[in-house]
Amino acid sequence: MEPGHHHEIVRLASEIGYSTAFAGAFFSFFSIWQFCIAQISPFFMAFLAGVYLLEKSAVRKAVINLIAVSIGYLAGFSIIFALLGSSGTDTGSYLLYNIKYFRLLSGIFILFTGVFIAGTGILRKVITLSTDAIVWLLAPFLGVAFAFIYSPCIPPVLSKLLNYASIPENAVNGFLLLAVYGMGLSSAFVAAGIPLAMAVAWQADKGRRPGLIIVGSAFLLMVLGAMNITGLMVYYKAFLLGFFVE
């Protein structure tokens, strides 16, 4: 390795820490970068609202259920986000090379999740068995699917992380830093999504139309899935990126 290249690696390592990675991702959600993150953020909020309304028991149990689902989503999203960013590894290169196929599969899965939530919402008065376990199982895979379809813009912190992780010598630490970045972004989703889901549920119960909100939330997921299956997602992403380009 050339001395200059080695010094660059050391410099990057000294500038990047786990707290910096987490905070950089978390606060990007509440900044102008939201226009880019909106590729997936509204659909995640819809998912949480639907899941919250599906829970027919007390509020406390519904919130606990929502937290469990969010943790599953966070894990799935963070792992795939980190693998996709680790371009210096064989696994990362393989995923990026076949990204169009993974996005197609992700679209199918998201569409299926939307159909499941809609069906459960419509039949929730006649379904006696709890669907919590199924939703918990779906959540990590939904996080995986969202990570595949997300095309992140590159804020300064993420730019440094990607440069650092692209160097083979930094494969393990780079993956961990990117995973923490993914956790920070997912945590922001959850921090905003849970109160929003509870507010939507309160309004739905007040208007006595929770079933309609569940189906509406599921429909948004189905739209996201369909956009990925048909290739229309690229136009939605271009629309959002237009906010950054004059």
mmCIF file of N, CA, C and O in Angstrom, residues 141-222:
data_model
loop_
_atom_site.group_PDB
_atom_site.id
_atom_site.type_symbol
_atom_site.label_atom_id
_atom_site.label_comp_id
_atom_site.label_asym_id
_atom_site.label_seq_id
_atom_site.Cartn_x
_atom_site.Cartn_y
_atom_site.Cartn_z
ATOM 1 N N PHE A 141 -38.061 -8.392 7.132
ATOM 2 C CA PHE A 141 -37.974 -8.540 5.680
ATOM 3 C C PHE A 141 -38.449 -7.276 4.971
ATOM 4 O O PHE A 141 -37.969 -6.948 3.878
ATOM 5 N N LEU A 142 -39.383 -6.561 5.596
ATOM 6 C CA LEU A 142 -39.795 -5.277 5.032
ATOM 7 C C LEU A 142 -38.638 -4.285 5.117
ATOM 8 O O LEU A 142 -38.425 -3.490 4.194
ATOM 9 N N GLY A 143 -37.894 -4.320 6.236
ATOM 10 C CA GLY A 143 -36.706 -3.480 6.349
ATOM 11 C C GLY A 143 -35.691 -3.800 5.268
ATOM 12 O O GLY A 143 -35.088 -2.901 4.672
ATOM 13 N N VAL A 144 -35.505 -5.088 4.991
ATOM 14 C CA VAL A 144 -34.600 -5.527 3.919
ATOM 15 C C VAL A 144 -35.080 -4.973 2.582
ATOM 16 O O VAL A 144 -34.297 -4.423 1.796
ATOM 17 N N ALA A 145 -36.374 -5.092 2.314
ATOM 18 C CA ALA A 145 -36.934 -4.633 1.048
ATOM 19 C C ALA A 145 -36.770 -3.122 0.889
ATOM 20 O O ALA A 145 -36.397 -2.630 -0.187
ATOM 21 N N PHE A 146 -37.022 -2.364 1.941
ATOM 22 C CA PHE A 146 -36.885 -0.917 1.879
ATOM 23 C C PHE A 146 -35.430 -0.519 1.630
ATOM 24 O O PHE A 146 -35.156 0.448 0.919
ATOM 25 N N ALA A 147 -34.493 -1.255 2.226
ATOM 26 C CA ALA A 147 -33.075 -0.943 2.016
ATOM 27 C C ALA A 147 -32.678 -1.160 0.561
ATOM 28 O O ALA A 147 -31.889 -0.389 -0.002
ATOM 29 N N PHE A 148 -33.221 -2.196 -0.066
ATOM 30 C CA PHE A 148 -32.889 -2.465 -1.467
ATOM 31 C C PHE A 148 -33.440 -1.392 -2.399
ATOM 32 O O PHE A 148 -32.786 -1.010 -3.373
ATOM 33 N N ILE A 149 -34.640 -0.905 -2.139
ATOM 34 C CA ILE A 149 -35.241 0.047 -3.078
ATOM 35 C C ILE A 149 -34.788 1.481 -2.822
ATOM 36 O O ILE A 149 -34.960 2.338 -3.687
ATOM 37 N N TYR A 150 -34.187 1.732 -1.670
ATOM 38 C CA TYR A 150 -33.757 3.086 -1.320
ATOM 39 C C TYR A 150 -32.473 3.438 -2.068
ATOM 40 O O TYR A 150 -31.501 2.699 -2.032
ATOM 41 N N SER A 151 -32.489 4.577 -2.738
ATOM 42 C CA SER A 151 -31.282 5.104 -3.393
ATOM 43 C C SER A 151 -30.867 6.355 -2.633
ATOM 44 O O SER A 151 -31.375 7.455 -2.908
ATOM 45 N N PRO A 152 -29.987 6.221 -1.647
ATOM 46 C CA PRO A 152 -29.707 7.349 -0.765
ATOM 47 C C PRO A 152 -28.969 8.481 -1.452
ATOM 48 O O PRO A 152 -28.105 8.261 -2.309
ATOM 49 N N CYS A 153 -29.372 9.706 -1.121
ATOM 50 C CA CYS A 153 -28.522 10.836 -1.430
ATOM 51 C C CYS A 153 -27.323 10.753 -0.487
ATOM 52 O O CYS A 153 -27.343 9.987 0.472
ATOM 53 N N ILE A 154 -26.301 11.541 -0.731
ATOM 54 C CA ILE A 154 -25.053 11.363 0.013
ATOM 55 C C ILE A 154 -24.749 12.595 0.867
ATOM 56 O O ILE A 154 -24.023 13.510 0.432
ATOM 57 N N PRO A 155 -25.310 12.666 2.084
ATOM 58 C CA PRO A 155 -24.901 13.733 3.010
ATOM 59 C C PRO A 155 -23.423 13.583 3.358
ATOM 60 O O PRO A 155 -22.822 12.524 3.135
ATOM 61 N N PRO A 156 -22.797 14.626 3.912
ATOM 62 C CA PRO A 156 -21.353 14.574 4.196
ATOM 63 C C PRO A 156 -20.920 13.375 5.030
ATOM 64 O O PRO A 156 -19.909 12.741 4.725
ATOM 65 N N VAL A 157 -21.668 13.043 6.072
ATOM 66 C CA VAL A 157 -21.274 11.918 6.925
ATOM 67 C C VAL A 157 -21.303 10.610 6.145
ATOM 68 O O VAL A 157 -20.373 9.796 6.212
ATOM 69 N N LEU A 158 -22.356 10.395 5.378
ATOM 70 C CA LEU A 158 -22.459 9.163 4.596
ATOM 71 C C LEU A 158 -21.370 9.104 3.531
ATOM 72 O O LEU A 158 -20.846 8.019 3.237
ATOM 73 N N SER A 159 -21.031 10.230 2.956
ATOM 74 C CA SER A 159 -19.960 10.263 1.954
ATOM 75 C C SER A 159 -18.643 9.748 2.535
ATOM 76 O O SER A 159 -17.956 8.928 1.921
ATOM 77 N N LYS A 160 -18.314 10.197 3.732
ATOM 78 C CA LYS A 160 -17.087 9.729 4.388
ATOM 79 C C LYS A 160 -17.165 8.241 4.700
ATOM 80 O O LYS A 160 -16.183 7.506 4.526
ATOM 81 N N LEU A 161 -18.341 7.800 5.140
ATOM 82 C CA LEU A 161 -18.497 6.385 5.481
ATOM 83 C C LEU A 161 -18.330 5.499 4.255
ATOM 84 O O LEU A 161 -17.680 4.449 4.308
ATOM 85 N N LEU A 162 -18.917 5.910 3.141
ATOM 86 C CA LEU A 162 -18.827 5.108 1.927
ATOM 87 C C LEU A 162 -17.399 5.049 1.403
ATOM 88 O O LEU A 162 -16.934 4.001 0.932
ATOM 89 N N ASN A 163 -16.690 6.177 1.474
ATOM 90 C CA ASN A 163 -15.284 6.193 1.063
ATOM 91 C C ASN A 163 -14.456 5.278 1.952
ATOM 92 O O ASN A 163 -13.604 4.528 1.471
ATOM 93 N N TYR A 164 -14.731 5.336 3.224
ATOM 94 C CA TYR A 164 -13.983 4.512 4.187
ATOM 95 C C TYR A 164 -14.281 3.027 3.974
ATOM 96 O O TYR A 164 -13.374 2.191 3.941
ATOM 97 N N ALA A 165 -15.564 2.697 3.787
ATOM 98 C CA ALA A 165 -15.962 1.298 3.655
ATOM 99 C C ALA A 165 -15.545 0.698 2.316
ATOM 100 O O ALA A 165 -15.503 -0.528 2.178
ATOM 101 N N SER A 166 -15.269 1.544 1.326
ATOM 102 C CA SER A 166 -14.891 1.038 0.006
ATOM 103 C C SER A 166 -13.477 0.472 -0.023
ATOM 104 O O SER A 166 -13.099 -0.220 -0.965
ATOM 105 N N ILE A 167 -12.690 0.745 1.009
ATOM 106 C CA ILE A 167 -11.312 0.250 1.091
ATOM 107 C C ILE A 167 -11.334 -1.134 1.725
ATOM 108 O O ILE A 167 -11.844 -1.303 2.831
ATOM 109 N N PRO A 168 -10.819 -2.143 1.029
ATOM 110 C CA PRO A 168 -10.905 -3.521 1.538
ATOM 111 C C PRO A 168 -10.370 -3.692 2.957
ATOM 112 O O PRO A 168 -10.905 -4.489 3.723
ATOM 113 N N GLU A 169 -9.310 -2.935 3.316
ATOM 114 C CA GLU A 169 -8.744 -3.064 4.662
ATOM 115 C C GLU A 169 -9.723 -2.644 5.752
ATOM 116 O O GLU A 169 -9.577 -3.018 6.917
ATOM 117 N N ASN A 170 -10.731 -1.864 5.357
ATOM 118 C CA ASN A 170 -11.692 -1.351 6.336
ATOM 119 C C ASN A 170 -13.025 -2.103 6.293
ATOM 120 O O ASN A 170 -14.024 -1.604 6.810
ATOM 121 N N ALA A 171 -13.042 -3.286 5.694
ATOM 122 C CA ALA A 171 -14.301 -3.982 5.424
ATOM 123 C C ALA A 171 -15.161 -4.169 6.665
ATOM 124 O O ALA A 171 -16.346 -3.824 6.671
ATOM 125 N N VAL A 172 -14.567 -4.692 7.728
ATOM 126 C CA VAL A 172 -15.359 -5.004 8.925
ATOM 127 C C VAL A 172 -15.818 -3.730 9.618
ATOM 128 O O VAL A 172 -17.016 -3.542 9.896
ATOM 129 N N ASN A 173 -14.887 -2.831 9.896
ATOM 130 C CA ASN A 173 -15.252 -1.599 10.595
ATOM 131 C C ASN A 173 -16.163 -0.727 9.730
ATOM 132 O O ASN A 173 -17.074 -0.069 10.234
ATOM 133 N N GLY A 174 -15.914 -0.731 8.413
ATOM 134 C CA GLY A 174 -16.771 0.032 7.512
ATOM 135 C C GLY A 174 -18.193 -0.490 7.521
ATOM 136 O O GLY A 174 -19.153 0.284 7.532
ATOM 137 N N PHE A 175 -18.345 -1.824 7.524
ATOM 138 C CA PHE A 175 -19.676 -2.424 7.592
ATOM 139 C C PHE A 175 -20.378 -2.025 8.885
ATOM 140 O O PHE A 175 -21.565 -1.664 8.879
ATOM 141 N N LEU A 176 -19.665 -2.080 10.004
ATOM 142 C CA LEU A 176 -20.266 -1.744 11.296
ATOM 143 C C LEU A 176 -20.685 -0.276 11.344
ATOM 144 O O LEU A 176 -21.756 0.059 11.851
ATOM 145 N N LEU A 177 -19.853 0.604 10.795
ATOM 146 C CA LEU A 177 -20.188 2.029 10.781
ATOM 147 C C LEU A 177 -21.420 2.288 9.915
ATOM 148 O O LEU A 177 -22.299 3.069 10.294
ATOM 149 N N LEU A 178 -21.483 1.624 8.769
ATOM 150 C CA LEU A 178 -22.652 1.788 7.907
ATOM 151 C C LEU A 178 -23.908 1.196 8.550
ATOM 152 O O LEU A 178 -25.011 1.728 8.390
ATOM 153 N N ALA A 179 -23.740 0.095 9.287
ATOM 154 C CA ALA A 179 -24.881 -0.490 10.000
ATOM 155 C C ALA A 179 -25.398 0.475 11.060
ATOM 156 O O ALA A 179 -26.619 0.631 11.233
ATOM 157 N N VAL A 180 -24.485 1.132 11.753
ATOM 158 C CA VAL A 180 -24.888 2.127 12.757
ATOM 159 C C VAL A 180 -25.574 3.307 12.080
ATOM 160 O O VAL A 180 -26.566 3.852 12.599
ATOM 161 N N TYR A 181 -25.077 3.701 10.915
ATOM 162 C CA TYR A 181 -25.731 4.771 10.149
ATOM 163 C C TYR A 181 -27.165 4.349 9.789
ATOM 164 O O TYR A 181 -28.109 5.130 9.940
ATOM 165 N N GLY A 182 -27.310 3.115 9.324
ATOM 166 C CA GLY A 182 -28.642 2.606 9.008
ATOM 167 C C GLY A 182 -29.546 2.584 10.229
ATOM 168 O O GLY A 182 -30.739 2.887 10.140
ATOM 169 N N MET A 183 -28.977 2.232 11.380
ATOM 170 C CA MET A 183 -29.749 2.236 12.625
ATOM 171 C C MET A 183 -30.183 3.653 12.984
ATOM 172 O O MET A 183 -31.304 3.864 13.460
ATOM 173 N N GLY A 184 -29.297 4.615 12.767
ATOM 174 C CA GLY A 184 -29.641 6.006 13.060
ATOM 175 C C GLY A 184 -30.782 6.498 12.194
ATOM 176 O O GLY A 184 -31.726 7.140 12.674
ATOM 177 N N LEU A 185 -30.723 6.155 10.899
ATOM 178 C CA LEU A 185 -31.794 6.567 9.985
ATOM 179 C C LEU A 185 -33.101 5.867 10.334
ATOM 180 O O LEU A 185 -34.166 6.498 10.385
ATOM 181 N N SER A 186 -33.024 4.573 10.616
ATOM 182 C CA SER A 186 -34.225 3.817 10.986
ATOM 183 C C SER A 186 -34.804 4.322 12.299
ATOM 184 O O SER A 186 -36.032 4.375 12.468
ATOM 185 N N SER A 187 -33.941 4.685 13.237
ATOM 186 C CA SER A 187 -34.409 5.204 14.531
ATOM 187 C C SER A 187 -35.184 6.499 14.348
ATOM 188 O O SER A 187 -36.173 6.747 15.048
ATOM 189 N N ALA A 188 -34.745 7.323 13.401
ATOM 190 C CA ALA A 188 -35.477 8.559 13.113
ATOM 191 C C ALA A 188 -36.850 8.240 12.529
ATOM 192 O O ALA A 188 -37.851 8.886 12.868
ATOM 193 N N PHE A 189 -36.900 7.221 11.654
ATOM 194 C CA PHE A 189 -38.182 6.777 11.121
ATOM 195 C C PHE A 189 -39.130 6.405 12.257
ATOM 196 O O PHE A 189 -40.299 6.790 12.276
ATOM 197 N N VAL A 190 -38.600 5.632 13.208
ATOM 198 C CA VAL A 190 -39.411 5.137 14.323
ATOM 199 C C VAL A 190 -39.814 6.287 15.244
ATOM 200 O O VAL A 190 -40.970 6.366 15.687
ATOM 201 N N ALA A 191 -38.862 7.176 15.534
ATOM 202 C CA ALA A 191 -39.142 8.302 16.434
ATOM 203 C C ALA A 191 -40.246 9.192 15.895
ATOM 204 O O ALA A 191 -41.061 9.737 16.658
ATOM 205 N N ALA A 192 -40.290 9.350 14.592
ATOM 206 C CA ALA A 192 -41.352 10.154 13.983
ATOM 207 C C ALA A 192 -42.601 9.308 13.720
ATOM 208 O O ALA A 192 -43.728 9.802 13.819
ATOM 209 N N GLY A 193 -42.393 8.032 13.393
ATOM 210 C CA GLY A 193 -43.501 7.192 12.959
ATOM 211 C C GLY A 193 -44.443 6.748 14.062
ATOM 212 O O GLY A 193 -45.667 6.694 13.852
ATOM 213 N N ILE A 194 -43.902 6.422 15.238
ATOM 214 C CA ILE A 194 -44.765 5.929 16.315
ATOM 215 C C ILE A 194 -45.751 7.005 16.786
ATOM 216 O O ILE A 194 -46.965 6.743 16.863
ATOM 217 N N PRO A 195 -45.297 8.234 17.101
ATOM 218 C CA PRO A 195 -46.279 9.262 17.486
ATOM 219 C C PRO A 195 -47.282 9.555 16.366
ATOM 220 O O PRO A 195 -48.467 9.775 16.631
ATOM 221 N N LEU A 196 -46.801 9.537 15.105
ATOM 222 C CA LEU A 196 -47.704 9.795 13.989
ATOM 223 C C LEU A 196 -48.747 8.688 13.866
ATOM 224 O O LEU A 196 -49.943 8.963 13.653
ATOM 225 N N ALA A 197 -48.304 7.439 14.033
ATOM 226 C CA ALA A 197 -49.242 6.316 13.957
ATOM 227 C C ALA A 197 -50.292 6.414 15.053
ATOM 228 O O ALA A 197 -51.487 6.155 14.818
ATOM 229 N N MET A 198 -49.876 6.797 16.261
ATOM 230 C CA MET A 198 -50.820 6.935 17.370
ATOM 231 C C MET A 198 -51.804 8.067 17.123
ATOM 232 O O MET A 198 -53.001 7.958 17.435
ATOM 233 N N ALA A 199 -51.307 9.175 16.526
ATOM 234 C CA ALA A 199 -52.195 10.305 16.235
ATOM 235 C C ALA A 199 -53.213 9.928 15.162
ATOM 236 O O ALA A 199 -54.398 10.261 15.264
ATOM 237 N N VAL A 200 -52.740 9.219 14.126
ATOM 238 C CA VAL A 200 -53.644 8.779 13.064
ATOM 239 C C VAL A 200 -54.695 7.814 13.627
ATOM 240 O O VAL A 200 -55.881 7.893 13.294
ATOM 241 N N ALA A 201 -54.245 6.905 14.502
ATOM 242 C CA ALA A 201 -55.171 5.946 15.105
ATOM 243 C C ALA A 201 -56.210 6.655 15.971
ATOM 244 O O ALA A 201 -57.394 6.274 15.974
ATOM 245 N N TRP A 202 -55.783 7.670 16.697
ATOM 246 C CA TRP A 202 -56.718 8.426 17.542
ATOM 247 C C TRP A 202 -57.778 9.100 16.694
ATOM 248 O O TRP A 202 -58.977 9.063 17.013
ATOM 249 N N GLN A 203 -57.347 9.695 15.574
ATOM 250 C CA GLN A 203 -58.294 10.340 14.673
ATOM 251 C C GLN A 203 -59.226 9.308 14.032
ATOM 252 O O GLN A 203 -60.424 9.550 13.850
ATOM 253 N N ALA A 204 -58.660 8.148 13.694
ATOM 254 C CA ALA A 204 -59.464 7.092 13.068
ATOM 255 C C ALA A 204 -60.528 6.574 14.027
ATOM 256 O O ALA A 204 -61.691 6.372 13.639
ATOM 257 N N ASP A 205 -60.128 6.353 15.282
ATOM 258 C CA ASP A 205 -61.097 5.881 16.287
ATOM 259 C C ASP A 205 -62.154 6.941 16.569
ATOM 260 O O ASP A 205 -63.330 6.623 16.775
ATOM 261 N N LYS A 206 -61.713 8.202 16.564
ATOM 262 C CA LYS A 206 -62.640 9.303 16.810
ATOM 263 C C LYS A 206 -63.698 9.358 15.705
ATOM 264 O O LYS A 206 -64.876 9.617 15.961
ATOM 265 N N GLY A 207 -63.253 9.126 14.468
ATOM 266 C CA GLY A 207 -64.175 9.131 13.335
ATOM 267 C C GLY A 207 -64.799 7.778 13.075
ATOM 268 O O GLY A 207 -65.583 7.627 12.133
ATOM 269 N N ARG A 208 -64.421 6.792 13.909
ATOM 270 C CA ARG A 208 -64.944 5.434 13.786
ATOM 271 C C ARG A 208 -64.697 4.845 12.391
ATOM 272 O O ARG A 208 -65.548 4.145 11.836
ATOM 273 N N ARG A 209 -63.523 5.113 11.850
ATOM 274 C CA ARG A 209 -63.167 4.576 10.542
ATOM 275 C C ARG A 209 -61.769 3.950 10.560
ATOM 276 O O ARG A 209 -60.977 4.198 9.652
ATOM 277 N N PRO A 210 -61.439 3.167 11.563
ATOM 278 C CA PRO A 210 -60.095 2.569 11.584
ATOM 279 C C PRO A 210 -59.849 1.621 10.414
ATOM 280 O O PRO A 210 -58.730 1.543 9.885
ATOM 281 N N GLY A 211 -60.896 0.895 10.002
ATOM 282 C CA GLY A 211 -60.732 -0.025 8.884
ATOM 283 C C GLY A 211 -60.331 0.689 7.610
ATOM 284 O O GLY A 211 -59.503 0.198 6.835
ATOM 285 N N LEU A 212 -60.910 1.867 7.389
ATOM 286 C CA LEU A 212 -60.591 2.652 6.200
ATOM 287 C C LEU A 212 -59.140 3.106 6.220
ATOM 288 O O LEU A 212 -58.452 3.087 5.185
ATOM 289 N N ILE A 213 -58.651 3.501 7.394
ATOM 290 C CA ILE A 213 -57.257 3.946 7.515
ATOM 291 C C ILE A 213 -56.306 2.774 7.299
ATOM 292 O O ILE A 213 -55.257 2.919 6.657
ATOM 293 N N ILE A 214 -56.663 1.607 7.818
ATOM 294 C CA ILE A 214 -55.822 0.415 7.613
ATOM 295 C C ILE A 214 -55.700 0.105 6.127
ATOM 296 O O ILE A 214 -54.604 -0.124 5.608
ATOM 297 N N VAL A 215 -56.821 0.109 5.429
ATOM 298 C CA VAL A 215 -56.808 -0.185 3.993
ATOM 299 C C VAL A 215 -56.033 0.897 3.231
ATOM 300 O O VAL A 215 -55.283 0.597 2.294
ATOM 301 N N GLY A 216 -56.194 2.149 3.654
ATOM 302 C CA GLY A 216 -55.453 3.239 3.015
ATOM 303 C C GLY A 216 -53.954 3.096 3.209
ATOM 304 O O GLY A 216 -53.163 3.313 2.276
ATOM 305 N N SER A 217 -53.543 2.711 4.425
ATOM 306 C CA SER A 217 -52.118 2.482 4.703
ATOM 307 C C SER A 217 -51.581 1.333 3.861
ATOM 308 O O SER A 217 -50.487 1.412 3.294
ATOM 309 N N ALA A 218 -52.374 0.266 3.779
ATOM 310 C CA ALA A 218 -51.974 -0.879 2.978
ATOM 311 C C ALA A 218 -51.878 -0.507 1.496
ATOM 312 O O ALA A 218 -50.990 -0.979 0.784
ATOM 313 N N PHE A 219 -52.788 0.344 1.048
ATOM 314 C CA PHE A 219 -52.780 0.764 -0.352
ATOM 315 C C PHE A 219 -51.489 1.499 -0.696
ATOM 316 O O PHE A 219 -50.918 1.298 -1.786
ATOM 317 N N LEU A 220 -51.010 2.338 0.212
ATOM 318 C CA LEU A 220 -49.747 3.045 -0.027
ATOM 319 C C LEU A 220 -48.588 2.060 -0.172
ATOM 320 O O LEU A 220 -47.712 2.234 -1.021
ATOM 321 N N LEU A 221 -48.574 1.020 0.651
ATOM 322 C CA LEU A 221 -47.544 -0.007 0.515
ATOM 323 C C LEU A 221 -47.665 -0.713 -0.832
ATOM 324 O O LEU A 221 -46.644 -0.992 -1.490
ATOM 325 N N MET A 222 -48.880 -0.996 -1.249
ATOM 326 C CA MET A 222 -49.082 -1.647 -2.539
ATOM 327 C C MET A 222 -48.626 -0.757 -3.693
ATOM 328 O O MET A 222 -48.073 -1.235 -4.683
#
